[in-house]
Amino acid sequence: MATERPRPSPVGTPGPNRERQVAFRIGLSAESRGAALLIAKGFRILARRWRSPAGEIDIVARRRSLLVFVEVKARERL
């Protein structure tokens, strides 16, 4: 029996890879806006997209003795 190979999507049709790329870019944009907001509020960004064996933290920021860990979520506007 021959196995069928997946057929490529027609040009211009968003496939699973394209959707992931768009989602990744939207996420990065949201993280940048979140970091900008924190900076405007007087925070200093210590790290972005910080990884550990347990997972990832989008933004680590500090203002004086206050240390914050931020998880950014992006959603479509209604």
PDB file of C-alpha atoms in Angstrom:
ATOM      1  CA  MET A   1       0.000   0.000   0.000  1.00  0.00           C
ATOM      2  CA  ALA A   2       1.225   3.425  -0.906  1.00  0.00           C
ATOM      3  CA  THR A   3       0.816   6.186   1.643  1.00  0.00           C
ATOM      4  CA  GLU A   4      -0.477   9.517   0.475  1.00  0.00           C
ATOM      5  CA  ARG A   5       1.596  12.596   1.096  1.00  0.00           C
ATOM      6  CA  PRO A   6      -0.226  15.688   2.329  1.00  0.00           C
ATOM      7  CA  ARG A   7      -0.905  18.085  -0.494  1.00  0.00           C
ATOM      8  CA  PRO A   8       0.351  21.651  -0.137  1.00  0.00           C
ATOM      9  CA  SER A   9      -2.256  24.353   0.371  1.00  0.00           C
ATOM     10  CA  PRO A  10      -3.042  26.455  -2.680  1.00  0.00           C
ATOM     11  CA  VAL A  11      -1.250  29.786  -2.815  1.00  0.00           C
ATOM     12  CA  GLY A  12      -2.949  32.394  -0.658  1.00  0.00           C
ATOM     13  CA  THR A  13      -4.819  29.851   1.456  1.00  0.00           C
ATOM     14  CA  PRO A  14      -3.834  30.012   5.130  1.00  0.00           C
ATOM     15  CA  GLY A  15      -2.613  26.641   6.336  1.00  0.00           C
ATOM     16  CA  PRO A  16      -1.726  25.502   9.847  1.00  0.00           C
ATOM     17  CA  ASN A  17       1.807  26.928   9.612  1.00  0.00           C
ATOM     18  CA  ARG A  18       0.562  30.302   8.406  1.00  0.00           C
ATOM     19  CA  GLU A  19      -1.992  30.491  11.233  1.00  0.00           C
ATOM     20  CA  ARG A  20       0.711  29.734  13.805  1.00  0.00           C
ATOM     21  CA  GLN A  21       2.968  32.433  12.344  1.00  0.00           C
ATOM     22  CA  VAL A  22       0.151  34.988  12.543  1.00  0.00           C
ATOM     23  CA  ALA A  23      -0.642  33.966  16.141  1.00  0.00           C
ATOM     24  CA  PHE A  24       3.047  34.241  17.064  1.00  0.00           C
ATOM     25  CA  ARG A  25       3.282  37.754  15.608  1.00  0.00           C
ATOM     26  CA  ILE A  26       0.102  38.853  17.390  1.00  0.00           C
ATOM     27  CA  GLY A  27       1.554  37.502  20.640  1.00  0.00           C
ATOM     28  CA  LEU A  28       4.825  39.364  20.180  1.00  0.00           C
ATOM     29  CA  SER A  29       2.949  42.567  19.413  1.00  0.00           C
ATOM     30  CA  ALA A  30       0.824  42.176  22.554  1.00  0.00           C
ATOM     31  CA  GLU A  31       3.944  41.556  24.657  1.00  0.00           C
ATOM     32  CA  SER A  32       5.564  44.695  23.240  1.00  0.00           C
ATOM     33  CA  ARG A  33       2.471  46.752  24.084  1.00  0.00           C
ATOM     34  CA  GLY A  34       2.401  45.270  27.578  1.00  0.00           C
ATOM     35  CA  ALA A  35       6.073  46.111  28.110  1.00  0.00           C
ATOM     36  CA  ALA A  36       5.490  49.665  26.851  1.00  0.00           C
ATOM     37  CA  LEU A  37       2.617  50.089  29.317  1.00  0.00           C
ATOM     38  CA  LEU A  38       4.770  48.875  32.197  1.00  0.00           C
ATOM     39  CA  ILE A  39       7.573  51.255  31.203  1.00  0.00           C
ATOM     40  CA  ALA A  40       5.068  54.135  31.093  1.00  0.00           C
ATOM     41  CA  LYS A  41       4.017  53.177  34.647  1.00  0.00           C
ATOM     42  CA  GLY A  42       7.627  53.411  35.845  1.00  0.00           C
ATOM     43  CA  PHE A  43       8.683  49.759  35.650  1.00  0.00           C
ATOM     44  CA  ARG A  44      12.016  48.546  34.351  1.00  0.00           C
ATOM     45  CA  ILE A  45      11.821  45.459  32.134  1.00  0.00           C
ATOM     46  CA  LEU A  46      14.248  42.846  33.440  1.00  0.00           C
ATOM     47  CA  ALA A  47      13.431  40.053  30.982  1.00  0.00           C
ATOM     48  CA  ARG A  48      11.085  39.176  28.141  1.00  0.00           C
ATOM     49  CA  ARG A  49      10.101  35.633  27.193  1.00  0.00           C
ATOM     50  CA  TRP A  50      12.106  34.223  30.125  1.00  0.00           C
ATOM     51  CA  ARG A  51      12.255  30.425  30.000  1.00  0.00           C
ATOM     52  CA  SER A  52      12.685  27.893  32.777  1.00  0.00           C
ATOM     53  CA  PRO A  53      12.175  24.121  32.889  1.00  0.00           C
ATOM     54  CA  ALA A  54       8.697  24.807  34.294  1.00  0.00           C
ATOM     55  CA  GLY A  55       7.616  27.136  31.451  1.00  0.00           C
ATOM     56  CA  GLU A  56       7.875  30.666  30.111  1.00  0.00           C
ATOM     57  CA  ILE A  57       7.175  34.068  31.653  1.00  0.00           C
ATOM     58  CA  ASP A  58       6.335  36.758  29.097  1.00  0.00           C
ATOM     59  CA  ILE A  59       7.632  39.778  31.032  1.00  0.00           C
ATOM     60  CA  VAL A  60       9.595  40.193  34.264  1.00  0.00           C
ATOM     61  CA  ALA A  61       9.624  43.798  35.477  1.00  0.00           C
ATOM     62  CA  ARG A  62      10.585  45.778  38.569  1.00  0.00           C
ATOM     63  CA  ARG A  63       9.638  49.117  40.116  1.00  0.00           C
ATOM     64  CA  ARG A  64      11.610  49.882  43.257  1.00  0.00           C
ATOM     65  CA  SER A  65      11.128  46.834  45.511  1.00  0.00           C
ATOM     66  CA  LEU A  66       8.119  45.470  43.579  1.00  0.00           C
ATOM     67  CA  LEU A  67       8.886  42.551  41.265  1.00  0.00           C
ATOM     68  CA  VAL A  68       6.159  41.487  38.803  1.00  0.00           C
ATOM     69  CA  PHE A  69       5.778  38.473  36.531  1.00  0.00           C
ATOM     70  CA  VAL A  70       3.408  39.087  33.623  1.00  0.00           C
ATOM     71  CA  GLU A  71       1.579  36.610  31.395  1.00  0.00           C
ATOM     72  CA  VAL A  72       0.260  38.439  28.324  1.00  0.00           C
ATOM     73  CA  LYS A  73      -2.885  37.251  26.551  1.00  0.00           C
ATOM     74  CA  ALA A  74      -4.017  38.746  23.243  1.00  0.00           C
ATOM     75  CA  ARG A  75      -7.552  38.576  21.890  1.00  0.00           C
ATOM     76  CA  GLU A  76      -9.393  39.980  18.928  1.00  0.00           C
ATOM     77  CA  ARG A  77     -11.336  43.166  19.438  1.00  0.00           C
ATOM     78  CA  LEU A  78     -15.081  42.942  19.116  1.00  0.00           C
TER      79      LEU A  78
END
